[in-house]
Amino acid sequence: LYIVGRSRIAEVDVAKVLGHLGGGGHAQAASARLKGGEIGQATSALRAALEAEVRPPLRAMDIASREVRAVSSEWTMAQAGEMLGRWSHGGAPVIDDGALVGLITRRDVDKAVRHGLEHAPVKGFMTRQPIVAAPEMDLSSLERLMATEGIGRVPVVEQGVVLGMVTRKDLLRAEHGDAYLDRGMPQAGSSAALQFRDSLERLLPPDVRSTIEQVGTIAHESGLRAHLVGGFVRDMILGRPN
């Protein structure tokens, strides 16, 4: 009796599930073979394995940073910029009397500086109705929200109170693990480089792949280095189509 499992979500690691039945594989695809097995027995064993291994889906509050550094609407833009720079934050919630009233970003600070308005209060530059997430929002919805709105951070808010902050890095770490954030450039000829090349060949449309190869050839002949950047590079590393 052959059992084949596939999964597209992090909460279901089919290698661990089918490991209970003597099988193996990896998180997204695995299999097991039961000699002399019967469907009824296999179903019961599989259900027990799923109940043991499948974890609840992560929510926004599960991955949020709970230590939130905020500014007041009465602060000057110079003070807000100093705080953002000190902690290397791209933005921060604006909180007055314990309630969220806006969001200020490093871009807002740069705008104020360009116009010589560092002394102006934060309330004159902040976004007054920031995009927020509920504590129970699932990661797929959170990813969709951040991508659609083009934002890199979302306050997690309940009844006007900021409970935490989710950044794009928090989301990537939750979906792909710490190792994803620590990846370096693969060396030519390494297994990582070969895997990346394989992703290019499997996942990119032929016309895009041809263009990339032509650019690489021209760069090589000119003694230059060409670089691929952007979201599709991330997708090639993750092995998913773009």
mmCIF file of N, CA and C in Angstrom, residues 62-170:
data_model
loop_
_atom_site.group_PDB
_atom_site.id
_atom_site.type_symbol
_atom_site.label_atom_id
_atom_site.label_comp_id
_atom_site.label_asym_id
_atom_site.label_seq_id
_atom_site.Cartn_x
_atom_site.Cartn_y
_atom_site.Cartn_z
ATOM 1 N N ASP A 62 1.390 36.061 16.793
ATOM 2 C CA ASP A 62 2.392 35.026 17.075
ATOM 3 C C ASP A 62 3.780 35.443 16.617
ATOM 4 N N ILE A 63 3.849 36.266 15.573
ATOM 5 C CA ILE A 63 5.156 36.617 15.013
ATOM 6 C C ILE A 63 5.521 38.075 15.259
ATOM 7 N N ALA A 64 4.624 38.836 15.883
ATOM 8 C CA ALA A 64 4.854 40.272 16.076
ATOM 9 C C ALA A 64 5.927 40.526 17.128
ATOM 10 N N SER A 65 6.676 41.597 16.937
ATOM 11 C CA SER A 65 7.599 42.069 17.961
ATOM 12 C C SER A 65 6.772 42.804 19.012
ATOM 13 N N ARG A 66 6.836 42.343 20.247
ATOM 14 C CA ARG A 66 5.980 42.904 21.293
ATOM 15 C C ARG A 66 6.565 44.163 21.917
ATOM 16 N N GLU A 67 7.869 44.348 21.765
ATOM 17 C CA GLU A 67 8.493 45.574 22.264
ATOM 18 C C GLU A 67 8.407 46.636 21.161
ATOM 19 N N VAL A 68 7.408 47.482 21.250
ATOM 20 C CA VAL A 68 7.149 48.479 20.206
ATOM 21 C C VAL A 68 7.694 49.835 20.647
ATOM 22 N N ARG A 69 8.563 50.404 19.838
ATOM 23 C CA ARG A 69 9.083 51.747 20.105
ATOM 24 C C ARG A 69 8.237 52.748 19.329
ATOM 25 N N ALA A 70 7.613 53.648 20.067
ATOM 26 C CA ALA A 70 6.662 54.577 19.469
ATOM 27 C C ALA A 70 7.101 56.016 19.703
ATOM 28 N N VAL A 71 6.458 56.933 18.999
ATOM 29 C CA VAL A 71 6.695 58.364 19.182
ATOM 30 C C VAL A 71 5.364 59.026 19.519
ATOM 31 N N SER A 72 5.442 60.246 19.994
ATOM 32 C CA SER A 72 4.245 61.034 20.289
ATOM 33 C C SER A 72 3.995 62.004 19.137
ATOM 34 N N SER A 73 2.740 62.354 18.944
ATOM 35 C CA SER A 73 2.406 63.298 17.867
ATOM 36 C C SER A 73 2.979 64.680 18.134
ATOM 37 N N GLU A 74 3.360 64.957 19.401
ATOM 38 C CA GLU A 74 3.910 66.264 19.749
ATOM 39 C C GLU A 74 5.425 66.317 19.614
ATOM 40 N N TRP A 75 6.049 65.171 19.376
ATOM 41 C CA TRP A 75 7.487 65.192 19.137
ATOM 42 C C TRP A 75 7.786 65.984 17.875
ATOM 43 N N THR A 76 9.020 66.511 17.794
ATOM 44 C CA THR A 76 9.441 67.136 16.545
ATOM 45 C C THR A 76 9.887 66.046 15.571
ATOM 46 N N MET A 77 9.919 66.380 14.311
ATOM 47 C CA MET A 77 10.387 65.417 13.311
ATOM 48 C C MET A 77 11.848 65.056 13.546
ATOM 49 N N ALA A 78 12.622 66.004 14.076
ATOM 50 C CA ALA A 78 14.023 65.711 14.386
ATOM 51 C C ALA A 78 14.116 64.638 15.467
ATOM 52 N N GLN A 79 13.259 64.732 16.485
ATOM 53 C CA GLN A 79 13.255 63.722 17.548
ATOM 54 C C GLN A 79 12.838 62.359 17.010
ATOM 55 N N ALA A 80 11.812 62.360 16.148
ATOM 56 C CA ALA A 80 11.362 61.097 15.558
ATOM 57 C C ALA A 80 12.468 60.477 14.710
ATOM 58 N N GLY A 81 13.152 61.317 13.917
ATOM 59 C CA GLY A 81 14.244 60.819 13.082
ATOM 60 C C GLY A 81 15.385 60.251 13.900
ATOM 61 N N GLU A 82 15.679 60.897 15.026
ATOM 62 C CA GLU A 82 16.747 60.403 15.899
ATOM 63 C C GLU A 82 16.388 59.028 16.457
ATOM 64 N N MET A 83 15.129 58.857 16.873
ATOM 65 C CA MET A 83 14.700 57.573 17.420
ATOM 66 C C MET A 83 14.754 56.480 16.354
ATOM 67 N N LEU A 84 14.249 56.780 15.152
ATOM 68 C CA LEU A 84 14.266 55.785 14.076
ATOM 69 C C LEU A 84 15.700 55.400 13.718
ATOM 70 N N GLY A 85 16.579 56.388 13.671
ATOM 71 C CA GLY A 85 17.971 56.116 13.337
ATOM 72 C C GLY A 85 18.673 55.311 14.406
ATOM 73 N N ARG A 86 18.373 55.602 15.680
ATOM 74 C CA ARG A 86 19.037 54.907 16.781
ATOM 75 C C ARG A 86 18.730 53.420 16.766
ATOM 76 N N TRP A 87 17.485 53.080 16.418
ATOM 77 C CA TRP A 87 17.070 51.678 16.437
ATOM 78 C C TRP A 87 17.002 51.057 15.040
ATOM 79 N N SER A 88 17.440 51.795 14.032
ATOM 80 C CA SER A 88 17.426 51.312 12.633
ATOM 81 C C SER A 88 16.029 50.867 12.206
ATOM 82 N N HIS A 89 15.020 51.624 12.611
ATOM 83 C CA HIS A 89 13.649 51.344 12.225
ATOM 84 C C HIS A 89 13.279 52.150 10.989
ATOM 85 N N GLY A 90 12.466 51.542 10.126
ATOM 86 C CA GLY A 90 11.975 52.261 8.958
ATOM 87 C C GLY A 90 10.732 53.075 9.254
ATOM 88 N N GLY A 91 10.100 52.812 10.408
ATOM 89 C CA GLY A 91 8.898 53.538 10.782
ATOM 90 C C GLY A 91 8.509 53.183 12.200
ATOM 91 N N ALA A 92 7.573 53.957 12.740
ATOM 92 C CA ALA A 92 7.128 53.714 14.114
ATOM 93 C C ALA A 92 5.696 54.199 14.278
ATOM 94 N N PRO A 93 4.937 53.554 15.155
ATOM 95 C CA PRO A 93 3.583 54.033 15.424
ATOM 96 C C PRO A 93 3.626 55.324 16.229
ATOM 97 N N VAL A 94 2.620 56.149 16.035
ATOM 98 C CA VAL A 94 2.465 57.374 16.819
ATOM 99 C C VAL A 94 1.362 57.104 17.838
ATOM 100 N N ILE A 95 1.715 57.166 19.115
ATOM 101 C CA ILE A 95 0.785 56.796 20.182
ATOM 102 C C ILE A 95 0.622 57.960 21.152
ATOM 103 N N ASP A 96 -0.612 58.349 21.374
ATOM 104 C CA ASP A 96 -0.947 59.372 22.362
ATOM 105 C C ASP A 96 -1.917 58.772 23.378
ATOM 106 N N ASP A 97 -1.604 58.929 24.658
ATOM 107 C CA ASP A 97 -2.471 58.433 25.730
ATOM 108 C C ASP A 97 -2.814 56.954 25.548
ATOM 109 N N GLY A 98 -1.838 56.181 25.078
ATOM 110 C CA GLY A 98 -2.012 54.741 24.955
ATOM 111 C C GLY A 98 -2.739 54.275 23.720
ATOM 112 N N ALA A 99 -3.185 55.195 22.861
ATOM 113 C CA ALA A 99 -3.947 54.822 21.666
ATOM 114 C C ALA A 99 -3.175 55.185 20.397
ATOM 115 N N LEU A 100 -3.318 54.346 19.369
ATOM 116 C CA LEU A 100 -2.671 54.596 18.091
ATOM 117 C C LEU A 100 -3.376 55.750 17.364
ATOM 118 N N VAL A 101 -2.590 56.767 16.981
ATOM 119 C CA VAL A 101 -3.166 57.913 16.263
ATOM 120 C C VAL A 101 -2.545 58.104 14.884
ATOM 121 N N GLY A 102 -1.472 57.339 14.584
ATOM 122 C CA GLY A 102 -0.845 57.495 13.280
ATOM 123 C C GLY A 102 0.398 56.646 13.139
ATOM 124 N N LEU A 103 1.092 56.843 12.032
ATOM 125 C CA LEU A 103 2.334 56.124 11.744
ATOM 126 C C LEU A 103 3.292 57.098 11.074
ATOM 127 N N ILE A 104 4.537 57.102 11.517
ATOM 128 C CA ILE A 104 5.560 57.963 10.921
ATOM 129 C C ILE A 104 6.666 57.087 10.355
ATOM 130 N N THR A 105 7.208 57.458 9.204
ATOM 131 C CA THR A 105 8.257 56.667 8.563
ATOM 132 C C THR A 105 9.509 57.498 8.353
ATOM 133 N N ARG A 106 10.582 56.792 8.056
ATOM 134 C CA ARG A 106 11.842 57.490 7.776
ATOM 135 C C ARG A 106 11.689 58.387 6.547
ATOM 136 N N ARG A 107 10.863 57.961 5.608
ATOM 137 C CA ARG A 107 10.615 58.777 4.423
ATOM 138 C C ARG A 107 9.951 60.103 4.799
ATOM 139 N N ASP A 108 9.033 60.049 5.774
ATOM 140 C CA ASP A 108 8.394 61.278 6.248
ATOM 141 C C ASP A 108 9.437 62.216 6.856
ATOM 142 N N VAL A 109 10.360 61.645 7.620
ATOM 143 C CA VAL A 109 11.411 62.449 8.244
ATOM 144 C C VAL A 109 12.288 63.090 7.170
ATOM 145 N N ASP A 110 12.670 62.309 6.164
ATOM 146 C CA ASP A 110 13.492 62.854 5.077
ATOM 147 C C ASP A 110 12.783 64.003 4.370
ATOM 148 N N LYS A 111 11.482 63.871 4.182
ATOM 149 C CA LYS A 111 10.692 64.926 3.537
ATOM 150 C C LYS A 111 10.718 66.200 4.370
ATOM 151 N N ALA A 112 10.559 66.052 5.691
ATOM 152 C CA ALA A 112 10.582 67.210 6.580
ATOM 153 C C ALA A 112 11.948 67.894 6.538
ATOM 154 N N VAL A 113 13.012 67.107 6.530
ATOM 155 C CA VAL A 113 14.370 67.661 6.501
ATOM 156 C C VAL A 113 14.609 68.430 5.205
ATOM 157 N N ARG A 114 14.149 67.869 4.081
ATOM 158 C CA ARG A 114 14.352 68.541 2.790
ATOM 159 C C ARG A 114 13.686 69.913 2.753
ATOM 160 N N HIS A 115 12.582 70.040 3.480
ATOM 161 C CA HIS A 115 11.852 71.308 3.483
ATOM 162 C C HIS A 115 12.212 72.183 4.694
ATOM 163 N N GLY A 116 13.255 71.768 5.422
ATOM 164 C CA GLY A 116 13.684 72.565 6.568
ATOM 165 C C GLY A 116 12.689 72.604 7.693
ATOM 166 N N LEU A 117 11.944 71.515 7.878
ATOM 167 C CA LEU A 117 10.878 71.486 8.881
ATOM 168 C C LEU A 117 11.159 70.455 9.983
ATOM 169 N N GLU A 118 12.434 70.291 10.317
ATOM 170 C CA GLU A 118 12.780 69.339 11.366
ATOM 171 C C GLU A 118 12.126 69.691 12.696
ATOM 172 N N HIS A 119 11.847 70.988 12.905
ATOM 173 C CA HIS A 119 11.266 71.448 14.155
ATOM 174 C C HIS A 119 9.752 71.224 14.225
ATOM 175 N N ALA A 120 9.132 70.877 13.089
ATOM 176 C CA ALA A 120 7.675 70.715 13.033
ATOM 177 C C ALA A 120 7.251 69.480 13.808
ATOM 178 N N PRO A 121 6.022 69.478 14.358
ATOM 179 C CA PRO A 121 5.550 68.312 15.111
ATOM 180 C C PRO A 121 5.230 67.136 14.196
ATOM 181 N N VAL A 122 5.345 65.954 14.766
ATOM 182 C CA VAL A 122 5.087 64.720 14.027
ATOM 183 C C VAL A 122 3.670 64.698 13.456
ATOM 184 N N LYS A 123 2.705 65.271 14.182
ATOM 185 C CA LYS A 123 1.310 65.212 13.751
ATOM 186 C C LYS A 123 1.083 65.872 12.395
ATOM 187 N N GLY A 124 2.000 66.721 11.956
ATOM 188 C CA GLY A 124 1.844 67.357 10.659
ATOM 189 C C GLY A 124 2.300 66.492 9.498
ATOM 190 N N PHE A 125 3.010 65.391 9.782
ATOM 191 C CA PHE A 125 3.553 64.543 8.725
ATOM 192 C C PHE A 125 3.080 63.097 8.792
ATOM 193 N N MET A 126 2.554 62.685 9.929
ATOM 194 C CA MET A 126 2.210 61.275 10.113
ATOM 195 C C MET A 126 1.017 60.860 9.253
ATOM 196 N N THR A 127 0.954 59.571 8.961
ATOM 197 C CA THR A 127 -0.223 58.983 8.321
ATOM 198 C C THR A 127 -1.267 58.787 9.403
ATOM 199 N N ARG A 128 -2.429 59.419 9.242
ATOM 200 C CA ARG A 128 -3.415 59.444 10.321
ATOM 201 C C ARG A 128 -4.295 58.198 10.374
ATOM 202 N N GLN A 129 -4.404 57.477 9.304
ATOM 203 C CA GLN A 129 -5.183 56.237 9.313
ATOM 204 C C GLN A 129 -4.308 55.101 8.774
ATOM 205 N N PRO A 130 -3.331 54.667 9.570
ATOM 206 C CA PRO A 130 -2.400 53.640 9.097
ATOM 207 C C PRO A 130 -3.081 52.293 8.899
ATOM 208 N N ILE A 131 -2.497 51.500 8.023
ATOM 209 C CA ILE A 131 -2.941 50.125 7.820
ATOM 210 C C ILE A 131 -2.556 49.315 9.053
ATOM 211 N N VAL A 132 -3.491 48.576 9.606
ATOM 212 C CA VAL A 132 -3.221 47.786 10.805
ATOM 213 C C VAL A 132 -3.691 46.347 10.588
ATOM 214 N N ALA A 133 -3.240 45.468 11.470
ATOM 215 C CA ALA A 133 -3.642 44.054 11.428
ATOM 216 C C ALA A 133 -4.262 43.675 12.758
ATOM 217 N N ALA A 134 -5.262 42.818 12.694
ATOM 218 C CA ALA A 134 -5.851 42.264 13.908
ATOM 219 C C ALA A 134 -4.943 41.156 14.442
ATOM 220 N N PRO A 135 -4.944 40.909 15.735
ATOM 221 C CA PRO A 135 -4.069 39.869 16.309
ATOM 222 C C PRO A 135 -4.275 38.499 15.678
ATOM 223 N N GLU A 136 -5.505 38.180 15.236
ATOM 224 C CA GLU A 136 -5.815 36.856 14.713
ATOM 225 C C GLU A 136 -5.624 36.742 13.196
ATOM 226 N N MET A 137 -5.137 37.792 12.526
ATOM 227 C CA MET A 137 -4.962 37.716 11.074
ATOM 228 C C MET A 137 -3.936 36.640 10.718
ATOM 229 N N ASP A 138 -4.278 35.763 9.776
ATOM 230 C CA ASP A 138 -3.350 34.695 9.386
ATOM 231 C C ASP A 138 -2.245 35.253 8.502
ATOM 232 N N LEU A 139 -1.159 34.495 8.357
ATOM 233 C CA LEU A 139 0.018 35.000 7.656
ATOM 234 C C LEU A 139 -0.226 35.234 6.170
ATOM 235 N N SER A 140 -1.062 34.410 5.548
ATOM 236 C CA SER A 140 -1.357 34.608 4.131
ATOM 237 C C SER A 140 -2.052 35.949 3.919
ATOM 238 N N SER A 141 -3.012 36.249 4.766
ATOM 239 C CA SER A 141 -3.721 37.530 4.670
ATOM 240 C C SER A 141 -2.781 38.684 4.976
ATOM 241 N N LEU A 142 -1.894 38.482 5.937
ATOM 242 C CA LEU A 142 -0.936 39.516 6.304
ATOM 243 C C LEU A 142 0.033 39.796 5.158
ATOM 244 N N GLU A 143 0.511 38.726 4.526
ATOM 245 C CA GLU A 143 1.421 38.888 3.383
ATOM 246 C C GLU A 143 0.716 39.617 2.239
ATOM 247 N N ARG A 144 -0.537 39.233 1.988
ATOM 248 C CA ARG A 144 -1.314 39.868 0.932
ATOM 249 C C ARG A 144 -1.521 41.355 1.230
ATOM 250 N N LEU A 145 -1.802 41.677 2.483
ATOM 251 C CA LEU A 145 -2.018 43.060 2.894
ATOM 252 C C LEU A 145 -0.772 43.901 2.668
ATOM 253 N N MET A 146 0.378 43.389 3.100
ATOM 254 C CA MET A 146 1.626 44.144 2.975
ATOM 255 C C MET A 146 2.030 44.313 1.524
ATOM 256 N N ALA A 147 1.798 43.279 0.714
ATOM 257 C CA ALA A 147 2.146 43.364 -0.706
ATOM 258 C C ALA A 147 1.217 44.332 -1.440
ATOM 259 N N THR A 148 -0.073 44.253 -1.150
ATOM 260 C CA THR A 148 -1.051 45.103 -1.829
ATOM 261 C C THR A 148 -0.854 46.570 -1.477
ATOM 262 N N GLU A 149 -0.588 46.836 -0.207
ATOM 263 C CA GLU A 149 -0.447 48.225 0.239
ATOM 264 C C GLU A 149 0.976 48.756 0.061
ATOM 265 N N GLY A 150 1.925 47.856 -0.263
ATOM 266 C CA GLY A 150 3.302 48.290 -0.462
ATOM 267 C C GLY A 150 3.960 48.806 0.802
ATOM 268 N N ILE A 151 3.708 48.148 1.932
ATOM 269 C CA ILE A 151 4.253 48.588 3.214
ATOM 270 C C ILE A 151 5.158 47.516 3.800
ATOM 271 N N GLY A 152 6.124 47.947 4.615
ATOM 272 C CA GLY A 152 7.081 47.007 5.186
ATOM 273 C C GLY A 152 6.847 46.692 6.645
ATOM 274 N N ARG A 153 5.836 47.354 7.253
ATOM 275 C CA ARG A 153 5.550 47.113 8.671
ATOM 276 C C ARG A 153 4.083 47.378 8.933
ATOM 277 N N VAL A 154 3.513 46.590 9.850
ATOM 278 C CA VAL A 154 2.095 46.721 10.177
ATOM 279 C C VAL A 154 1.923 46.630 11.688
ATOM 280 N N PRO A 155 1.323 47.640 12.314
ATOM 281 C CA PRO A 155 1.021 47.525 13.740
ATOM 282 C C PRO A 155 -0.100 46.495 13.960
ATOM 283 N N VAL A 156 0.034 45.704 15.001
ATOM 284 C CA VAL A 156 -1.027 44.774 15.389
ATOM 285 C C VAL A 156 -1.851 45.476 16.465
ATOM 286 N N VAL A 157 -3.112 45.714 16.155
ATOM 287 C CA VAL A 157 -3.931 46.591 16.994
ATOM 288 C C VAL A 157 -5.224 45.891 17.406
ATOM 289 N N GLU A 158 -5.599 46.100 18.667
ATOM 290 C CA GLU A 158 -6.878 45.611 19.169
ATOM 291 C C GLU A 158 -7.523 46.721 20.000
ATOM 292 N N GLN A 159 -8.717 47.147 19.566
ATOM 293 C CA GLN A 159 -9.453 48.217 20.232
ATOM 294 C C GLN A 159 -8.599 49.472 20.403
ATOM 295 N N GLY A 160 -7.854 49.809 19.345
ATOM 296 C CA GLY A 160 -7.068 51.035 19.345
ATOM 297 C C GLY A 160 -5.734 50.951 20.043
ATOM 298 N N VAL A 161 -5.442 49.820 20.683
ATOM 299 C CA VAL A 161 -4.192 49.654 21.428
ATOM 300 C C VAL A 161 -3.212 48.821 20.609
ATOM 301 N N VAL A 162 -1.977 49.314 20.479
ATOM 302 C CA VAL A 162 -0.945 48.596 19.725
ATOM 303 C C VAL A 162 -0.368 47.484 20.596
ATOM 304 N N LEU A 163 -0.528 46.251 20.135
ATOM 305 C CA LEU A 163 -0.028 45.090 20.875
ATOM 306 C C LEU A 163 1.344 44.646 20.388
ATOM 307 N N GLY A 164 1.678 44.982 19.161
ATOM 308 C CA GLY A 164 2.949 44.563 18.589
ATOM 309 C C GLY A 164 3.124 45.148 17.202
ATOM 310 N N MET A 165 4.246 44.801 16.586
ATOM 311 C CA MET A 165 4.546 45.291 15.246
ATOM 312 C C MET A 165 5.093 44.145 14.408
ATOM 313 N N VAL A 166 4.542 43.952 13.211
ATOM 314 C CA VAL A 166 5.037 42.924 12.298
ATOM 315 C C VAL A 166 5.751 43.607 11.142
ATOM 316 N N THR A 167 6.989 43.218 10.890
ATOM 317 C CA THR A 167 7.741 43.740 9.758
ATOM 318 C C THR A 167 7.835 42.670 8.669
ATOM 319 N N ARG A 168 8.286 43.088 7.514
ATOM 320 C CA ARG A 168 8.465 42.132 6.413
ATOM 321 C C ARG A 168 9.452 41.036 6.819
ATOM 322 N N LYS A 169 10.476 41.400 7.599
ATOM 323 C CA LYS A 169 11.454 40.415 8.056
ATOM 324 C C LYS A 169 10.816 39.387 8.981
ATOM 325 N N ASP A 170 9.919 39.848 9.868
ATOM 326 C CA ASP A 170 9.209 38.919 10.753
ATOM 327 C C ASP A 170 8.423 37.897 9.933
#
